[in-house]
Amino acid sequence: MSGSGQDMRGPEQGGLRRSSKTLVFGVSLVLVSPFIAASWIEKRTTGSEQVFVLLSQLLAILPGLPGVWLRGAFYFGTLDACSRETHIGFGSIFTHRSASVGQWTSLGSYCVIGHARLGQSVMIGSRVSVPSGKRQHLADDGRLSTEEGRYDTVPIGDGSWIGESAVVLAPVGQRCIVSAGAVVTRAIPDDCLVAGNPARIVRMLDTGEARSSEA
């Protein structure tokens, strides 16, 4: 009887945990709803992102789990797409609404994310920067410009890990490891380890996904 009782408690405890997380997320969503509304009004009326960035910065400095929950709820309601199952660390901000964040993705502290598409289960260390590509301040003829630059969306594939203080300016494939301090200036294919400035492939990674695709 004791064995069957333990088997029954597992699913019950899992269900209770999911229900608790749903409740906390709902409360967080209510608390940040004025911020979400202000950002939505700005988007509809002026198309600017000044209010959005201001609110992002205010929420970034909230410590502990309350800060994690409130940031997650805010970005759930303001970004192009953001799973509610994310972790956005202290001091981290998104600077553009067009970003998207996949399920189970985690950001460490003091990250700055621009136009980016973060896949599922992406792990990002502290102080990582993902600007909006390499041409934000370059005109088509190569001149430096604050008005003619271009914002590019930088995707980071499912299951990739980005090390502390890395700068990602170009796409990163799935299941990659970007070493700490690396500067990614060219697209990185799936299943590889990169390091350095500019980042270069150190070796290919032997992952289960890579083996199954080759088969």
mmCIF file of C-alpha atoms in Angstrom:
data_model
loop_
_atom_site.group_PDB
_atom_site.id
_atom_site.type_symbol
_atom_site.label_atom_id
_atom_site.label_comp_id
_atom_site.label_asym_id
_atom_site.label_seq_id
_atom_site.Cartn_x
_atom_site.Cartn_y
_atom_site.Cartn_z
ATOM 1 C CA MET A 1 0.000 0.000 0.000
ATOM 2 C CA SER A 2 2.794 2.415 0.852
ATOM 3 C CA GLY A 3 4.349 1.930 -2.584
ATOM 4 C CA SER A 4 1.115 2.714 -4.407
ATOM 5 C CA GLY A 5 0.617 5.738 -2.157
ATOM 6 C CA GLN A 6 3.973 7.143 -3.205
ATOM 7 C CA ASP A 7 3.118 6.578 -6.870
ATOM 8 C CA MET A 8 -0.094 8.516 -6.424
ATOM 9 C CA ARG A 9 1.533 11.439 -4.639
ATOM 10 C CA GLY A 10 3.952 12.134 -7.485
ATOM 11 C CA PRO A 11 1.350 13.276 -10.053
ATOM 12 C CA GLU A 12 -0.605 15.102 -7.341
ATOM 13 C CA GLN A 13 2.456 17.051 -6.240
ATOM 14 C CA GLY A 14 3.285 17.844 -9.867
ATOM 15 C CA GLY A 15 -0.229 19.113 -10.451
ATOM 16 C CA LEU A 16 -0.106 21.234 -7.291
ATOM 17 C CA ARG A 17 3.182 22.769 -8.369
ATOM 18 C CA ARG A 18 1.818 23.612 -11.807
ATOM 19 C CA SER A 19 -1.287 25.136 -10.279
ATOM 20 C CA SER A 20 0.803 27.216 -7.873
ATOM 21 C CA LYS A 21 3.001 28.507 -10.704
ATOM 22 C CA THR A 22 -0.078 29.368 -12.755
ATOM 23 C CA LEU A 23 -1.539 31.274 -9.806
ATOM 24 C CA VAL A 24 1.687 33.214 -9.161
ATOM 25 C CA PHE A 25 2.009 34.053 -12.845
ATOM 26 C CA GLY A 26 -1.599 35.274 -12.916
ATOM 27 C CA VAL A 27 -0.997 37.535 -9.914
ATOM 28 C CA SER A 28 2.192 38.866 -11.528
ATOM 29 C CA LEU A 29 0.325 39.562 -14.747
ATOM 30 C CA VAL A 30 -2.281 41.575 -12.838
ATOM 31 C CA LEU A 31 0.418 43.565 -11.022
ATOM 32 C CA VAL A 32 2.200 44.571 -14.236
ATOM 33 C CA SER A 33 -0.976 45.079 -16.264
ATOM 34 C CA PRO A 34 -0.695 48.922 -16.012
ATOM 35 C CA PHE A 35 2.815 48.659 -17.471
ATOM 36 C CA ILE A 36 1.588 46.373 -20.257
ATOM 37 C CA ALA A 37 -1.278 48.769 -21.015
ATOM 38 C CA ALA A 38 1.070 51.775 -21.133
ATOM 39 C CA SER A 39 3.388 49.955 -23.524
ATOM 40 C CA TRP A 40 0.462 48.891 -25.724
ATOM 41 C CA ILE A 41 -0.876 52.463 -25.884
ATOM 42 C CA GLU A 42 2.582 53.738 -26.852
ATOM 43 C CA LYS A 43 2.846 51.125 -29.594
ATOM 44 C CA ARG A 44 -0.583 51.992 -31.009
ATOM 45 C CA THR A 45 -0.282 55.763 -30.806
ATOM 46 C CA THR A 46 3.343 56.715 -31.474
ATOM 47 C CA GLY A 47 5.131 53.514 -32.479
ATOM 48 C CA SER A 48 7.957 54.569 -30.178
ATOM 49 C CA GLU A 49 9.663 52.312 -27.636
ATOM 50 C CA GLN A 50 10.701 54.888 -25.043
ATOM 51 C CA VAL A 51 7.987 53.948 -22.550
ATOM 52 C CA PHE A 52 8.616 50.250 -23.168
ATOM 53 C CA VAL A 53 12.338 50.655 -22.443
ATOM 54 C CA LEU A 54 11.657 52.812 -19.369
ATOM 55 C CA LEU A 55 9.361 50.149 -17.896
ATOM 56 C CA SER A 56 11.830 47.405 -18.812
ATOM 57 C CA GLN A 57 14.527 49.233 -16.879
ATOM 58 C CA LEU A 58 12.280 49.764 -13.854
ATOM 59 C CA LEU A 59 11.412 46.065 -13.679
ATOM 60 C CA ALA A 60 15.021 45.020 -14.285
ATOM 61 C CA ILE A 61 16.121 46.255 -10.846
ATOM 62 C CA LEU A 62 13.530 44.314 -8.844
ATOM 63 C CA PRO A 63 15.442 41.650 -6.877
ATOM 64 C CA GLY A 64 14.763 37.994 -6.182
ATOM 65 C CA LEU A 65 11.908 35.804 -7.320
ATOM 66 C CA PRO A 66 9.372 38.668 -7.335
ATOM 67 C CA GLY A 67 11.503 40.413 -9.933
ATOM 68 C CA VAL A 68 11.793 37.249 -12.027
ATOM 69 C CA TRP A 69 8.022 36.724 -12.007
ATOM 70 C CA LEU A 70 7.159 40.357 -12.739
ATOM 71 C CA ARG A 71 9.668 40.646 -15.584
ATOM 72 C CA GLY A 72 8.389 37.430 -17.094
ATOM 73 C CA ALA A 73 4.783 38.625 -16.929
ATOM 74 C CA PHE A 74 5.650 42.022 -18.427
ATOM 75 C CA TYR A 75 7.488 40.542 -21.398
ATOM 76 C CA PHE A 76 4.764 37.915 -21.827
ATOM 77 C CA GLY A 77 2.376 40.811 -22.417
ATOM 78 C CA THR A 78 4.618 43.074 -24.499
ATOM 79 C CA LEU A 79 7.069 41.124 -26.680
ATOM 80 C CA ASP A 80 6.094 39.633 -30.036
ATOM 81 C CA ALA A 81 6.177 36.257 -28.292
ATOM 82 C CA CYS A 82 7.327 35.214 -24.839
ATOM 83 C CA SER A 83 6.641 31.971 -23.016
ATOM 84 C CA ARG A 84 5.529 32.307 -19.434
ATOM 85 C CA GLU A 85 8.071 29.595 -18.554
ATOM 86 C CA THR A 86 11.211 31.715 -18.731
ATOM 87 C CA HIS A 87 13.764 33.150 -16.326
ATOM 88 C CA ILE A 88 14.933 36.735 -16.885
ATOM 89 C CA GLY A 89 17.627 37.656 -14.392
ATOM 90 C CA PHE A 90 18.245 40.803 -12.360
ATOM 91 C CA GLY A 91 19.320 43.789 -14.446
ATOM 92 C CA SER A 92 18.447 42.171 -17.781
ATOM 93 C CA ILE A 93 16.343 44.070 -20.304
ATOM 94 C CA PHE A 94 14.861 43.780 -23.766
ATOM 95 C CA THR A 95 15.204 46.987 -25.761
ATOM 96 C CA HIS A 96 12.743 46.184 -28.573
ATOM 97 C CA ARG A 97 9.252 44.695 -28.532
ATOM 98 C CA SER A 98 9.959 42.623 -31.628
ATOM 99 C CA ALA A 99 12.017 40.114 -29.626
ATOM 100 C CA SER A 100 10.688 36.635 -28.896
ATOM 101 C CA VAL A 101 11.568 34.162 -26.137
ATOM 102 C CA GLY A 102 10.923 30.432 -26.275
ATOM 103 C CA GLN A 103 9.827 28.079 -23.509
ATOM 104 C CA TRP A 104 12.335 27.202 -20.760
ATOM 105 C CA THR A 105 14.789 29.871 -21.880
ATOM 106 C CA SER A 106 16.899 31.506 -19.179
ATOM 107 C CA LEU A 107 18.806 34.801 -19.060
ATOM 108 C CA GLY A 108 21.379 35.588 -16.389
ATOM 109 C CA SER A 109 21.945 39.008 -14.857
ATOM 110 C CA TYR A 110 22.653 42.224 -16.764
ATOM 111 C CA CYS A 111 21.872 40.970 -20.262
ATOM 112 C CA VAL A 112 20.814 43.403 -23.003
ATOM 113 C CA ILE A 113 18.691 41.903 -25.772
ATOM 114 C CA GLY A 114 17.641 43.786 -28.915
ATOM 115 C CA HIS A 115 15.881 42.399 -31.984
ATOM 116 C CA ALA A 116 16.405 38.732 -31.188
ATOM 117 C CA ARG A 117 14.580 35.444 -31.524
ATOM 118 C CA LEU A 118 15.524 33.136 -28.659
ATOM 119 C CA GLY A 119 14.481 29.527 -29.177
ATOM 120 C CA GLN A 120 13.445 26.961 -26.605
ATOM 121 C CA SER A 121 15.751 25.896 -23.763
ATOM 122 C CA VAL A 122 18.332 28.565 -24.566
ATOM 123 C CA MET A 123 20.719 29.263 -21.666
ATOM 124 C CA ILE A 124 22.247 32.749 -21.627
ATOM 125 C CA GLY A 125 24.890 33.693 -19.067
ATOM 126 C CA SER A 126 25.269 37.030 -17.324
ATOM 127 C CA ARG A 127 26.305 40.223 -19.141
ATOM 128 C CA VAL A 128 25.513 38.834 -22.575
ATOM 129 C CA SER A 129 24.646 41.331 -25.288
ATOM 130 C CA VAL A 130 22.542 40.484 -28.333
ATOM 131 C CA PRO A 131 22.311 43.741 -30.290
ATOM 132 C CA SER A 132 20.131 44.033 -33.360
ATOM 133 C CA GLY A 133 22.737 42.794 -35.824
ATOM 134 C CA LYS A 134 25.891 44.505 -37.087
ATOM 135 C CA ARG A 135 24.418 47.408 -39.059
ATOM 136 C CA GLN A 136 22.604 49.549 -36.511
ATOM 137 C CA HIS A 137 24.807 52.551 -37.211
ATOM 138 C CA LEU A 138 25.978 51.841 -40.763
ATOM 139 C CA ALA A 139 24.432 53.364 -43.877
ATOM 140 C CA ASP A 140 24.281 51.337 -47.087
ATOM 141 C CA ASP A 141 27.426 53.061 -48.374
ATOM 142 C CA GLY A 142 29.390 52.151 -45.243
ATOM 143 C CA ARG A 143 29.181 55.531 -43.513
ATOM 144 C CA LEU A 144 28.546 55.772 -39.786
ATOM 145 C CA SER A 145 25.033 57.092 -39.259
ATOM 146 C CA THR A 146 22.516 57.409 -36.454
ATOM 147 C CA GLU A 147 19.585 57.626 -38.885
ATOM 148 C CA GLU A 148 20.254 55.205 -41.737
ATOM 149 C CA GLY A 149 21.246 52.083 -39.831
ATOM 150 C CA ARG A 150 19.395 48.813 -40.070
ATOM 151 C CA TYR A 151 18.045 46.547 -37.348
ATOM 152 C CA ASP A 152 18.423 42.827 -38.019
ATOM 153 C CA THR A 153 16.773 40.065 -36.022
ATOM 154 C CA VAL A 154 19.363 37.744 -34.476
ATOM 155 C CA PRO A 155 18.092 34.175 -33.915
ATOM 156 C CA ILE A 156 19.582 31.825 -31.327
ATOM 157 C CA GLY A 157 18.554 28.219 -31.910
ATOM 158 C CA ASP A 158 16.916 25.766 -29.516
ATOM 159 C CA GLY A 159 19.141 24.316 -26.830
ATOM 160 C CA SER A 160 22.090 26.659 -27.343
ATOM 161 C CA TRP A 161 24.220 27.985 -24.484
ATOM 162 C CA ILE A 162 25.726 31.473 -24.538
ATOM 163 C CA GLY A 163 28.618 32.071 -22.122
ATOM 164 C CA GLU A 164 29.110 35.081 -19.863
ATOM 165 C CA SER A 165 29.928 38.424 -21.518
ATOM 166 C CA ALA A 166 29.521 37.059 -25.048
ATOM 167 C CA VAL A 167 28.332 39.430 -27.790
ATOM 168 C CA VAL A 168 26.084 37.871 -30.420
ATOM 169 C CA LEU A 169 25.782 39.889 -33.638
ATOM 170 C CA ALA A 170 24.875 37.055 -36.025
ATOM 171 C CA PRO A 171 22.622 33.959 -36.016
ATOM 172 C CA VAL A 172 23.512 31.018 -33.779
ATOM 173 C CA GLY A 173 22.261 27.560 -34.721
ATOM 174 C CA GLN A 174 20.668 24.918 -32.539
ATOM 175 C CA ARG A 175 22.508 23.139 -29.725
ATOM 176 C CA CYS A 176 25.591 25.388 -29.956
ATOM 177 C CA ILE A 177 27.933 26.544 -27.212
ATOM 178 C CA VAL A 178 29.274 30.091 -27.438
ATOM 179 C CA SER A 179 32.212 30.452 -25.056
ATOM 180 C CA ALA A 180 32.442 33.231 -22.491
ATOM 181 C CA GLY A 181 33.613 36.509 -23.990
ATOM 182 C CA ALA A 182 33.179 35.365 -27.595
ATOM 183 C CA VAL A 183 32.042 37.868 -30.241
ATOM 184 C CA VAL A 184 29.854 36.215 -32.870
ATOM 185 C CA THR A 185 30.090 38.169 -36.128
ATOM 186 C CA ARG A 186 29.177 35.414 -38.600
ATOM 187 C CA ALA A 187 26.358 32.861 -38.640
ATOM 188 C CA ILE A 188 27.135 29.741 -36.602
ATOM 189 C CA PRO A 189 25.793 26.366 -37.829
ATOM 190 C CA ASP A 190 24.079 23.805 -35.609
ATOM 191 C CA ASP A 191 25.967 21.644 -33.120
ATOM 192 C CA CYS A 192 29.250 23.444 -32.701
ATOM 193 C CA LEU A 193 31.428 25.087 -30.050
ATOM 194 C CA VAL A 194 32.756 28.557 -30.863
ATOM 195 C CA ALA A 195 35.184 30.847 -29.066
ATOM 196 C CA GLY A 196 37.250 33.971 -29.580
ATOM 197 C CA ASN A 197 36.922 37.448 -31.082
ATOM 198 C CA PRO A 198 35.759 37.082 -33.749
ATOM 199 C CA ALA A 199 34.212 33.734 -32.795
ATOM 200 C CA ARG A 200 35.495 30.717 -34.709
ATOM 201 C CA ILE A 201 34.431 27.090 -34.632
ATOM 202 C CA VAL A 202 36.584 25.146 -32.166
ATOM 203 C CA ARG A 203 34.928 21.804 -32.806
ATOM 204 C CA MET A 204 31.657 20.191 -33.752
ATOM 205 C CA LEU A 205 29.553 18.831 -30.904
ATOM 206 C CA ASP A 206 28.469 15.206 -30.849
ATOM 207 C CA THR A 207 24.799 15.553 -29.942
ATOM 208 C CA GLY A 208 22.002 13.029 -30.130
ATOM 209 C CA GLU A 209 20.078 15.291 -32.501
ATOM 210 C CA ALA A 210 23.023 15.472 -34.878
ATOM 211 C CA ARG A 211 23.403 11.672 -34.908
ATOM 212 C CA SER A 212 19.704 11.092 -35.537
ATOM 213 C CA SER A 213 19.619 13.581 -38.444
ATOM 214 C CA GLU A 214 22.634 11.914 -40.060
ATOM 215 C CA ALA A 215 20.926 8.522 -39.772
#
